[in-house]
PDB file of C-alpha atoms in Angstrom:
ATOM      1  CA  MET D  30     -16.306  -5.800  22.584  1.00 47.00           C
ATOM      2  CA  LYS D  31     -18.704  -8.687  23.095  1.00 51.00           C
ATOM      3  CA  GLY D  32     -19.879  -8.832  26.691  1.00 53.00           C
ATOM      4  CA  ASN D  33     -19.034  -5.194  27.387  1.00 65.00           C
ATOM      5  CA  ASN D  34     -21.542  -2.595  28.523  1.00 74.00           C
ATOM      6  CA  ILE D  35     -22.218  -0.553  25.369  1.00 75.00           C
ATOM      7  CA  TYR D  36     -23.496   2.355  27.474  1.00 79.00           C
ATOM      8  CA  LYS D  37     -20.262   2.662  29.456  1.00 84.00           C
ATOM      9  CA  PRO D  38     -17.363   4.425  27.718  1.00 91.00           C
ATOM     10  CA  VAL D  39     -13.892   2.904  27.730  1.00 94.00           C
ATOM     11  CA  LYS D  40     -11.205   5.411  28.705  1.00 96.00           C
ATOM     12  CA  ALA D  41      -8.718   6.190  25.949  1.00 97.00           C
ATOM     13  CA  LYS D  42      -5.631   8.402  25.965  1.00 97.00           C
ATOM     14  CA  VAL D  43      -5.135  10.822  23.093  1.00 98.00           C
ATOM     15  CA  ARG D  44      -1.620   9.818  22.047  1.00 97.00           C
ATOM     16  CA  GLU D  45      -1.245  12.088  19.033  1.00 97.00           C
ATOM     17  CA  VAL D  46      -3.098  14.781  17.147  1.00 98.00           C
ATOM     18  CA  ILE D  47      -2.310  14.924  13.428  1.00 97.00           C
ATOM     19  CA  ASP D  48      -3.139  17.914  11.226  1.00 96.00           C
ATOM     20  CA  GLU D  49      -4.557  16.438   8.020  1.00 96.00           C
ATOM     21  CA  SER D  50      -5.785  19.710   6.493  1.00 94.00           C
ATOM     22  CA  PRO D  51      -6.758  23.215   7.681  1.00 93.00           C
ATOM     23  CA  THR D  52     -10.134  21.827   8.822  1.00 93.00           C
ATOM     24  CA  ILE D  53      -9.470  18.132   9.528  1.00 95.00           C
ATOM     25  CA  LYS D  54      -7.424  16.438  12.265  1.00 97.00           C
ATOM     26  CA  SER D  55      -6.769  12.807  13.168  1.00 97.00           C
ATOM     27  CA  PHE D  56      -6.672  11.650  16.782  1.00 98.00           C
ATOM     28  CA  VAL D  57      -4.654   8.576  17.719  1.00 98.00           C
ATOM     29  CA  LEU D  58      -6.414   6.970  20.681  1.00 98.00           C
ATOM     30  CA  GLU D  59      -4.973   4.347  23.003  1.00 98.00           C
ATOM     31  CA  PRO D  60      -7.791   2.606  24.912  1.00 97.00           C
ATOM     32  CA  GLU D  61      -7.148   1.203  28.366  1.00 96.00           C
ATOM     33  CA  ARG D  62      -7.878  -2.237  26.930  1.00 94.00           C
ATOM     34  CA  LYS D  63      -7.963  -3.733  23.458  1.00 95.00           C
ATOM     35  CA  PHE D  64     -10.781  -2.305  21.344  1.00 95.00           C
ATOM     36  CA  TYR D  65     -12.081  -4.332  18.402  1.00 94.00           C
ATOM     37  CA  PHE D  66     -14.221  -3.078  15.528  1.00 95.00           C
ATOM     38  CA  LYS D  67     -15.078  -4.075  11.968  1.00 96.00           C
ATOM     39  CA  THR D  68     -14.370  -1.690   9.127  1.00 96.00           C
ATOM     40  CA  GLY D  69     -17.350   0.598   8.568  1.00 95.00           C
ATOM     41  CA  GLN D  70     -18.700   0.322  12.104  1.00 95.00           C
ATOM     42  CA  PHE D  71     -18.744   3.513  14.164  1.00 94.00           C
ATOM     43  CA  ILE D  72     -17.956   4.524  17.728  1.00 94.00           C
ATOM     44  CA  GLU D  73     -19.106   7.296  20.044  1.00 93.00           C
ATOM     45  CA  VAL D  74     -16.352   9.559  21.376  1.00 96.00           C
ATOM     46  CA  ALA D  75     -17.225  11.272  24.680  1.00 95.00           C
ATOM     47  CA  LEU D  76     -15.575  14.361  26.165  1.00 95.00           C
ATOM     48  CA  ASP D  77     -16.257  14.849  29.882  1.00 92.00           C
ATOM     49  CA  GLY D  78     -18.557  17.799  30.449  1.00 92.00           C
ATOM     50  CA  ILE D  79     -18.760  18.552  26.725  1.00 93.00           C
ATOM     51  CA  GLY D  80     -20.698  15.853  24.947  1.00 92.00           C
ATOM     52  CA  GLU D  81     -20.474  12.863  22.664  1.00 92.00           C
ATOM     53  CA  ALA D  82     -20.298  12.444  18.891  1.00 93.00           C
ATOM     54  CA  PRO D  83     -20.185   9.510  16.450  1.00 93.00           C
ATOM     55  CA  PHE D  84     -17.166   8.785  14.264  1.00 94.00           C
ATOM     56  CA  THR D  85     -16.216   5.861  12.070  1.00 95.00           C
ATOM     57  CA  PRO D  86     -12.613   4.861  12.853  1.00 96.00           C
ATOM     58  CA  SER D  87     -10.148   5.719  10.105  1.00 97.00           C
ATOM     59  CA  SER D  88      -7.519   3.197  11.222  1.00 97.00           C
ATOM     60  CA  SER D  89      -7.027  -0.483  10.498  1.00 97.00           C
ATOM     61  CA  PRO D  90      -9.612  -2.748  12.111  1.00 97.00           C
ATOM     62  CA  LEU D  91      -6.866  -5.340  12.431  1.00 96.00           C
ATOM     63  CA  ILE D  92      -5.144  -3.329  15.196  1.00 96.00           C
ATOM     64  CA  ALA D  93      -6.830  -3.410  18.608  1.00 96.00           C
ATOM     65  CA  GLU D  94      -4.215  -1.645  20.740  1.00 96.00           C
ATOM     66  CA  GLN D  95      -4.971   1.781  19.301  1.00 96.00           C
ATOM     67  CA  LEU D  96      -7.365   3.380  16.848  1.00 96.00           C
ATOM     68  CA  GLU D  97      -7.756   6.659  15.006  1.00 97.00           C
ATOM     69  CA  VAL D  98     -10.663   8.927  14.277  1.00 97.00           C
ATOM     70  CA  THR D  99     -10.428  11.708  11.710  1.00 97.00           C
ATOM     71  CA  VAL D 100     -12.559  14.705  12.525  1.00 96.00           C
ATOM     72  CA  MET D 101     -13.693  17.785  10.627  1.00 93.00           C
ATOM     73  CA  LYS D 102     -14.459  20.794  12.794  1.00 90.00           C
ATOM     74  CA  THR D 103     -18.207  21.174  12.326  1.00 87.00           C
ATOM     75  CA  GLY D 104     -19.786  21.543  15.796  1.00 85.00           C
ATOM     76  CA  HIS D 105     -19.331  21.929  19.536  1.00 90.00           C
ATOM     77  CA  VAL D 106     -17.730  18.538  20.271  1.00 93.00           C
ATOM     78  CA  THR D 107     -15.527  18.560  17.189  1.00 95.00           C
ATOM     79  CA  GLU D 108     -14.385  22.122  17.939  1.00 95.00           C
ATOM     80  CA  LYS D 109     -13.290  21.029  21.432  1.00 96.00           C
ATOM     81  CA  MET D 110     -11.506  18.022  19.932  1.00 96.00           C
ATOM     82  CA  HIS D 111      -9.621  20.298  17.567  1.00 97.00           C
ATOM     83  CA  GLN D 112      -8.323  22.190  20.600  1.00 96.00           C
ATOM     84  CA  MET D 113      -6.639  19.054  21.967  1.00 96.00           C
ATOM     85  CA  GLN D 114      -2.868  18.823  21.906  1.00 95.00           C
ATOM     86  CA  GLY D 115      -2.440  15.189  22.971  1.00 96.00           C
ATOM     87  CA  GLY D 116      -2.327  13.679  26.451  1.00 96.00           C
ATOM     88  CA  GLU D 117      -6.030  14.166  27.151  1.00 97.00           C
ATOM     89  CA  THR D 118      -8.408  11.346  28.089  1.00 97.00           C
ATOM     90  CA  VAL D 119     -11.650  10.690  26.227  1.00 97.00           C
ATOM     91  CA  GLY D 120     -14.275   7.971  26.412  1.00 96.00           C
ATOM     92  CA  ILE D 121     -15.168   5.634  23.557  1.00 96.00           C
ATOM     93  CA  ARG D 122     -18.290   3.496  23.246  1.00 93.00           C
ATOM     94  CA  GLY D 123     -19.015   0.805  20.717  1.00 90.00           C
ATOM     95  CA  PRO D 124     -18.440  -0.409  18.129  1.00 93.00           C
ATOM     96  CA  PHE D 125     -21.923   0.033  16.719  1.00 93.00           C
ATOM     97  CA  GLY D 126     -23.834  -0.833  13.585  1.00 93.00           C
ATOM     98  CA  ARG D 127     -23.179  -2.796  10.426  1.00 93.00           C
ATOM     99  CA  GLY D 128     -19.902  -2.306   8.599  1.00 95.00           C
ATOM    100  CA  TYR D 129     -18.744  -3.244   5.111  1.00 96.00           C
ATOM    101  CA  PRO D 130     -19.584  -6.807   3.972  1.00 95.00           C
ATOM    102  CA  LEU D 131     -16.030  -7.750   3.047  1.00 96.00           C
ATOM    103  CA  GLU D 132     -17.113 -11.186   1.830  1.00 95.00           C
ATOM    104  CA  LYS D 133     -19.084  -9.435  -0.945  1.00 95.00           C
ATOM    105  CA  LEU D 134     -15.913  -7.668  -2.076  1.00 96.00           C
ATOM    106  CA  TYR D 135     -13.697 -10.742  -2.251  1.00 96.00           C
ATOM    107  CA  GLY D 136     -12.915 -11.884  -5.789  1.00 96.00           C
ATOM    108  CA  LYS D 137     -14.167  -8.582  -7.199  1.00 96.00           C
ATOM    109  CA  GLU D 138     -12.900  -5.346  -8.687  1.00 97.00           C
ATOM    110  CA  VAL D 139     -13.747  -2.796  -5.998  1.00 98.00           C
ATOM    111  CA  LEU D 140     -14.532   0.747  -7.128  1.00 98.00           C
ATOM    112  CA  ILE D 141     -14.452   3.202  -4.212  1.00 98.00           C
ATOM    113  CA  ILE D 142     -15.611   6.815  -4.478  1.00 97.00           C
ATOM    114  CA  GLY D 143     -14.898   9.181  -1.610  1.00 96.00           C
ATOM    115  CA  GLY D 144     -15.301  12.871  -0.989  1.00 94.00           C
ATOM    116  CA  GLY D 145     -13.868  15.208   1.639  1.00 91.00           C
ATOM    117  CA  CYS D 146     -13.729  13.751   5.142  1.00 90.00           C
ATOM    118  CA  GLY D 147     -15.506  10.680   3.742  1.00 91.00           C
ATOM    119  CA  PHE D 148     -11.985   9.397   3.134  1.00 95.00           C
ATOM    120  CA  ALA D 149     -11.806   8.674   6.884  1.00 94.00           C
ATOM    121  CA  PRO D 150     -14.010   5.552   7.002  1.00 93.00           C
ATOM    122  CA  LEU D 151     -12.692   4.560   3.593  1.00 96.00           C
ATOM    123  CA  ARG D 152      -9.114   4.529   4.864  1.00 97.00           C
ATOM    124  CA  SER D 153     -10.149   1.866   7.352  1.00 97.00           C
ATOM    125  CA  LEU D 154     -11.656  -0.155   4.484  1.00 97.00           C
ATOM    126  CA  LEU D 155      -8.568   0.388   2.331  1.00 97.00           C
ATOM    127  CA  TYR D 156      -6.306  -0.799   5.181  1.00 97.00           C
ATOM    128  CA  ASN D 157      -8.424  -3.948   5.428  1.00 97.00           C
ATOM    129  CA  LEU D 158      -8.380  -4.588   1.671  1.00 97.00           C
ATOM    130  CA  GLU D 159      -4.655  -3.889   1.556  1.00 96.00           C
ATOM    131  CA  ALA D 160      -4.077  -6.551   4.214  1.00 96.00           C
ATOM    132  CA  GLU D 161      -6.178  -9.023   2.211  1.00 95.00           C
ATOM    133  CA  LYS D 162      -5.213  -7.983  -1.296  1.00 93.00           C
ATOM    134  CA  GLU D 163      -4.826 -11.609  -2.370  1.00 95.00           C
ATOM    135  CA  LYS D 164      -8.622 -11.907  -1.985  1.00 96.00           C
ATOM    136  CA  ILE D 165      -9.510  -9.095  -4.407  1.00 96.00           C
ATOM    137  CA  LYS D 166      -8.857  -8.502  -8.101  1.00 96.00           C
ATOM    138  CA  LYS D 167      -8.109  -4.799  -7.794  1.00 96.00           C
ATOM    139  CA  VAL D 168      -9.175  -1.594  -6.062  1.00 97.00           C
ATOM    140  CA  THR D 169      -9.814   1.683  -7.876  1.00 98.00           C
ATOM    141  CA  PHE D 170     -10.092   4.586  -5.458  1.00 98.00           C
ATOM    142  CA  CYS D 171     -11.539   7.882  -6.705  1.00 97.00           C
ATOM    143  CA  TYR D 172     -11.205  10.769  -4.272  1.00 97.00           C
ATOM    144  CA  GLY D 173     -12.412  14.321  -4.533  1.00 96.00           C
ATOM    145  CA  SER D 174     -11.899  17.331  -2.287  1.00 95.00           C
ATOM    146  CA  LYS D 175     -12.432  21.074  -2.392  1.00 95.00           C
ATOM    147  CA  ASN D 176      -8.831  22.056  -3.054  1.00 96.00           C
ATOM    148  CA  PRO D 177      -5.300  20.597  -2.751  1.00 96.00           C
ATOM    149  CA  LYS D 178      -4.927  21.720   0.879  1.00 95.00           C
ATOM    150  CA  GLU D 179      -8.029  19.695   1.829  1.00 94.00           C
ATOM    151  CA  CYS D 180      -6.674  16.469   0.280  1.00 95.00           C
ATOM    152  CA  ILE D 181      -6.020  14.346   3.365  1.00 96.00           C
ATOM    153  CA  TYR D 182      -3.747  11.350   4.043  1.00 96.00           C
ATOM    154  CA  GLU D 183      -1.144  12.302   1.423  1.00 94.00           C
ATOM    155  CA  PRO D 184       1.451   9.748   2.707  1.00 95.00           C
ATOM    156  CA  TYR D 185      -1.116   6.952   2.551  1.00 96.00           C
ATOM    157  CA  ILE D 186      -2.080   7.930  -1.008  1.00 96.00           C
ATOM    158  CA  GLN D 187       1.543   7.560  -2.057  1.00 96.00           C
ATOM    159  CA  LYS D 188       1.739   4.170  -0.324  1.00 96.00           C
ATOM    160  CA  LEU D 189      -1.368   2.903  -2.131  1.00 96.00           C
ATOM    161  CA  ARG D 190       0.047   4.004  -5.473  1.00 96.00           C
ATOM    162  CA  ASN D 191       2.983   1.658  -4.910  1.00 96.00           C
ATOM    163  CA  ILE D 192       0.711  -1.399  -4.543  1.00 95.00           C
ATOM    164  CA  ASN D 193      -0.001  -3.225  -7.804  1.00 93.00           C
ATOM    165  CA  GLU D 194      -3.608  -4.052  -6.956  1.00 93.00           C
ATOM    166  CA  PHE D 195      -4.490  -0.433  -6.124  1.00 96.00           C
ATOM    167  CA  GLU D 196      -5.125   2.544  -8.382  1.00 97.00           C
ATOM    168  CA  VAL D 197      -5.763   6.032  -6.981  1.00 97.00           C
ATOM    169  CA  MET D 198      -7.358   8.890  -8.904  1.00 97.00           C
ATOM    170  CA  ARG D 199      -7.906  12.318  -7.362  1.00 97.00           C
ATOM    171  CA  THR D 200      -9.648  15.536  -8.274  1.00 97.00           C
ATOM    172  CA  VAL D 201     -10.240  18.918  -6.650  1.00 97.00           C
ATOM    173  CA  ASP D 202     -12.942  21.505  -7.217  1.00 95.00           C
ATOM    174  CA  ASP D 203     -10.476  24.391  -7.155  1.00 95.00           C
ATOM    175  CA  ALA D 204      -6.900  23.702  -8.251  1.00 95.00           C
ATOM    176  CA  ASP D 205      -3.803  25.802  -7.618  1.00 94.00           C
ATOM    177  CA  GLU D 206      -0.414  25.913  -9.303  1.00 93.00           C
ATOM    178  CA  THR D 207       0.784  22.852  -7.339  1.00 93.00           C
ATOM    179  CA  TRP D 208      -1.996  20.515  -8.474  1.00 96.00           C
ATOM    180  CA  THR D 209      -1.211  18.103 -11.318  1.00 95.00           C
ATOM    181  CA  GLU D 210      -4.208  15.761 -11.141  1.00 96.00           C
ATOM    182  CA  GLU D 211      -7.835  16.127 -12.241  1.00 95.00           C
ATOM    183  CA  VAL D 212     -10.030  19.198 -11.683  1.00 96.00           C
ATOM    184  CA  GLY D 213     -13.773  18.946 -11.121  1.00 95.00           C
ATOM    185  CA  VAL D 214     -16.227  17.122  -8.900  1.00 93.00           C
ATOM    186  CA  ALA D 215     -15.580  13.514  -7.864  1.00 92.00           C
ATOM    187  CA  THR D 216     -17.861  12.064 -10.537  1.00 93.00           C
ATOM    188  CA  VAL D 217     -15.577  13.302 -13.328  1.00 95.00           C
ATOM    189  CA  LEU D 218     -13.195  10.540 -12.296  1.00 96.00           C
ATOM    190  CA  LEU D 219     -15.801   7.890 -13.051  1.00 96.00           C
ATOM    191  CA  ASP D 220     -15.490   8.738 -16.763  1.00 94.00           C
ATOM    192  CA  LYS D 221     -11.879   7.604 -16.592  1.00 94.00           C
ATOM    193  CA  VAL D 222     -12.030   4.386 -14.572  1.00 95.00           C
ATOM    194  CA  ASP D 223     -11.330   1.041 -16.208  1.00 93.00           C
ATOM    195  CA  VAL D 224     -13.428  -1.605 -14.471  1.00 94.00           C
ATOM    196  CA  ASN D 225     -15.311  -4.720 -15.505  1.00 95.00           C
ATOM    197  CA  ILE D 226     -18.700  -3.788 -14.103  1.00 95.00           C
ATOM    198  CA  ASN D 227     -19.913  -7.381 -14.183  1.00 95.00           C
ATOM    199  CA  GLU D 228     -17.074  -8.287 -11.821  1.00 95.00           C
ATOM    200  CA  SER D 229     -17.239  -5.134  -9.723  1.00 97.00           C
ATOM    201  CA  VAL D 230     -18.896  -3.679  -6.657  1.00 97.00           C
ATOM    202  CA  ALA D 231     -18.905   0.013  -5.744  1.00 98.00           C
ATOM    203  CA  VAL D 232     -18.563   1.793  -2.407  1.00 97.00           C
ATOM    204  CA  VAL D 233     -19.471   5.464  -1.929  1.00 96.00           C
ATOM    205  CA  VAL D 234     -18.804   7.698   1.106  1.00 94.00           C
ATOM    206  CA  GLY D 235     -18.878  11.460   1.301  1.00 92.00           C
ATOM    207  CA  PRO D 236     -21.123  14.502   1.486  1.00 91.00           C
ATOM    208  CA  PRO D 237     -24.757  13.688   0.607  1.00 91.00           C
ATOM    209  CA  ILE D 238     -24.771  15.667  -2.625  1.00 92.00           C
ATOM    210  CA  MET D 239     -21.609  13.907  -3.780  1.00 93.00           C
ATOM    211  CA  MET D 240     -23.082  10.520  -2.915  1.00 93.00           C
ATOM    212  CA  LYS D 241     -26.313  11.302  -4.771  1.00 94.00           C
ATOM    213  CA  PHE D 242     -24.592  12.190  -8.036  1.00 95.00           C
ATOM    214  CA  SER D 243     -22.050   9.387  -7.683  1.00 96.00           C
ATOM    215  CA  VAL D 244     -24.859   6.848  -7.382  1.00 96.00           C
ATOM    216  CA  GLN D 245     -26.598   8.338 -10.423  1.00 96.00           C
ATOM    217  CA  LYS D 246     -23.376   8.040 -12.395  1.00 96.00           C
ATOM    218  CA  LEU D 247     -22.785   4.462 -11.237  1.00 97.00           C
ATOM    219  CA  GLU D 248     -26.294   3.533 -12.386  1.00 97.00           C
ATOM    220  CA  GLU D 249     -25.601   5.131 -15.778  1.00 96.00           C
ATOM    221  CA  MET D 250     -22.433   3.033 -15.979  1.00 96.00           C
ATOM    222  CA  GLY D 251     -24.496  -0.112 -15.438  1.00 96.00           C
ATOM    223  CA  TYR D 252     -23.977  -0.904 -11.774  1.00 97.00           C
ATOM    224  CA  PRO D 253     -27.068  -2.636 -10.343  1.00 97.00           C
ATOM    225  CA  ASP D 254     -28.361  -1.031  -7.143  1.00 96.00           C
ATOM    226  CA  LYS D 255     -27.580  -4.148  -5.113  1.00 96.00           C
ATOM    227  CA  LYS D 256     -23.874  -3.798  -5.949  1.00 97.00           C
ATOM    228  CA  ILE D 257     -23.576  -0.228  -4.655  1.00 97.00           C
ATOM    229  CA  TYR D 258     -22.738   0.188  -0.949  1.00 97.00           C
ATOM    230  CA  LEU D 259     -23.220   3.486   0.864  1.00 95.00           C
ATOM    231  CA  SER D 260     -22.181   4.597   4.344  1.00 92.00           C
ATOM    232  CA  MET D 261     -24.961   6.842   5.627  1.00 89.00           C
ATOM    233  CA  GLU D 262     -23.878   9.313   8.302  1.00 78.00           C
ATOM    234  CA  LYS D 263     -27.066  10.509   9.981  1.00 74.00           C
ATOM    235  CA  ASN D 264     -27.632  11.949  13.474  1.00 76.00           C
ATOM    236  CA  MET D 265     -26.641   8.798  15.369  1.00 74.00           C
ATOM    237  CA  SER D 266     -27.082  10.106  18.911  1.00 74.00           C
ATOM    238  CA  CYS D 267     -27.795   7.077  21.103  1.00 73.00           C
ATOM    239  CA  ALA D 268     -26.151   4.568  18.731  1.00 73.00           C
ATOM    240  CA  VAL D 269     -28.440   1.752  19.830  1.00 77.00           C
ATOM    241  CA  GLY D 270     -31.735   2.389  18.007  1.00 77.00           C
ATOM    242  CA  LYS D 271     -33.581   4.064  20.875  1.00 78.00           C
ATOM    243  CA  CYS D 272     -33.714   7.820  20.276  1.00 78.00           C
ATOM    244  CA  GLY D 273     -34.877   7.665  16.647  1.00 78.00           C
ATOM    245  CA  HIS D 274     -32.846  10.682  15.499  1.00 81.00           C
ATOM    246  CA  CYS D 275     -31.183   8.712  12.728  1.00 78.00           C
ATOM    247  CA  MET D 276     -34.266   6.976  11.343  1.00 79.00           C
ATOM    248  CA  MET D 277     -34.480   6.557   7.582  1.00 82.00           C
ATOM    249  CA  GLY D 278     -37.817   4.957   6.778  1.00 82.00           C
ATOM    250  CA  GLU D 279     -38.062   1.905   9.012  1.00 84.00           C
ATOM    251  CA  TYR D 280     -34.280   1.715   9.400  1.00 87.00           C
ATOM    252  CA  PHE D 281     -32.220   2.953  12.320  1.00 84.00           C
ATOM    253  CA  VAL D 282     -28.995   4.036  10.617  1.00 81.00           C
ATOM    254  CA  CYS D 283     -27.075   3.504  13.869  1.00 82.00           C
ATOM    255  CA  LYS D 284     -28.235  -0.079  14.254  1.00 84.00           C
ATOM    256  CA  ASP D 285     -29.189  -1.311  10.772  1.00 86.00           C
ATOM    257  CA  GLY D 286     -26.381   0.645   9.054  1.00 82.00           C
ATOM    258  CA  PRO D 287     -24.463   2.842   8.674  1.00 90.00           C
ATOM    259  CA  VAL D 288     -23.494   0.724   5.643  1.00 94.00           C
ATOM    260  CA  PHE D 289     -26.420  -0.106   3.345  1.00 95.00           C
ATOM    261  CA  ARG D 290     -26.847  -1.501  -0.140  1.00 96.00           C
ATOM    262  CA  TYR D 291     -28.470   1.156  -2.315  1.00 96.00           C
ATOM    263  CA  ASP D 292     -31.416  -1.075  -3.197  1.00 95.00           C
ATOM    264  CA  GLU D 293     -32.236  -1.307   0.525  1.00 94.00           C
ATOM    265  CA  ILE D 294     -32.684   2.444   0.970  1.00 92.00           C
ATOM    266  CA  LYS D 295     -33.258   4.017  -2.463  1.00 90.00           C
ATOM    267  CA  ASP D 296     -36.975   4.505  -1.845  1.00 87.00           C
ATOM    268  CA  LYS D 297     -36.642   5.815   1.720  1.00 82.00           C
ATOM    269  CA  PRO D 298     -37.374   9.510   2.347  1.00 79.00           C
ATOM    270  CA  ASP D 299     -34.646  12.122   2.537  1.00 80.00           C
ATOM    271  CA  ILE D 300     -31.727   9.731   2.162  1.00 82.00           C
ATOM    272  CA  TRP D 301     -29.522  12.516   0.760  1.00 83.00           C
ATOM    273  CA  LYS D 302     -30.210  14.984   3.605  1.00 78.00           C
TER     274      LYS D 302
END
């Protein structure tokens, strides 16, 4: 997107709306021209007459002809998006911010912890790592959700489980008779992972409370703070470091993040709010 006006949305057609869970939908967007982003960066999606909201693409950053965002219904804009059927036109601005430092993951065992709709930006990262699996030792993905119906991307989970370099572990807070995997919060999975911490980096995305306790557990396991990467989803309204709504200490999450090393932000106020 170099050279483009970051304030001017690019028109994109909603090609498909996918029900991922009772509260989460994915939107397949086809921009009027190729749209490039790096995994972990975010975009602003604008609905005419409604408003604009930030989302980190959940699709592969290696595909520029179309992209996906996965959206939980939590507010005015997301509620209107959930009413879409496909065929509508939206605007997209970006990409913005700092994504995942892939070069820091190469040659490593990558431990990824995700919760709820936090799987959305992680799917983009997983697509990227899958495409470059010869550059990594292995990926262990730990995913937690409220219940089996809220476990998203089931087909992609099954695909990952068929790749030698990838291991997937899942848990739910409340199981039903169909669930055969772990039960409990996402951190219970960290007691079961088999990683060489000296050769590993960790990535955490999810609800703030999940991220807080996941980081505490990773520290107990021996991960140094500089080897823990977090994607901070604050109120990124303007996306360009002007409005200040997303400030965390001296950092603008929209411009300096949303991906940070934990040692960069651990002493900043209210990082888990």
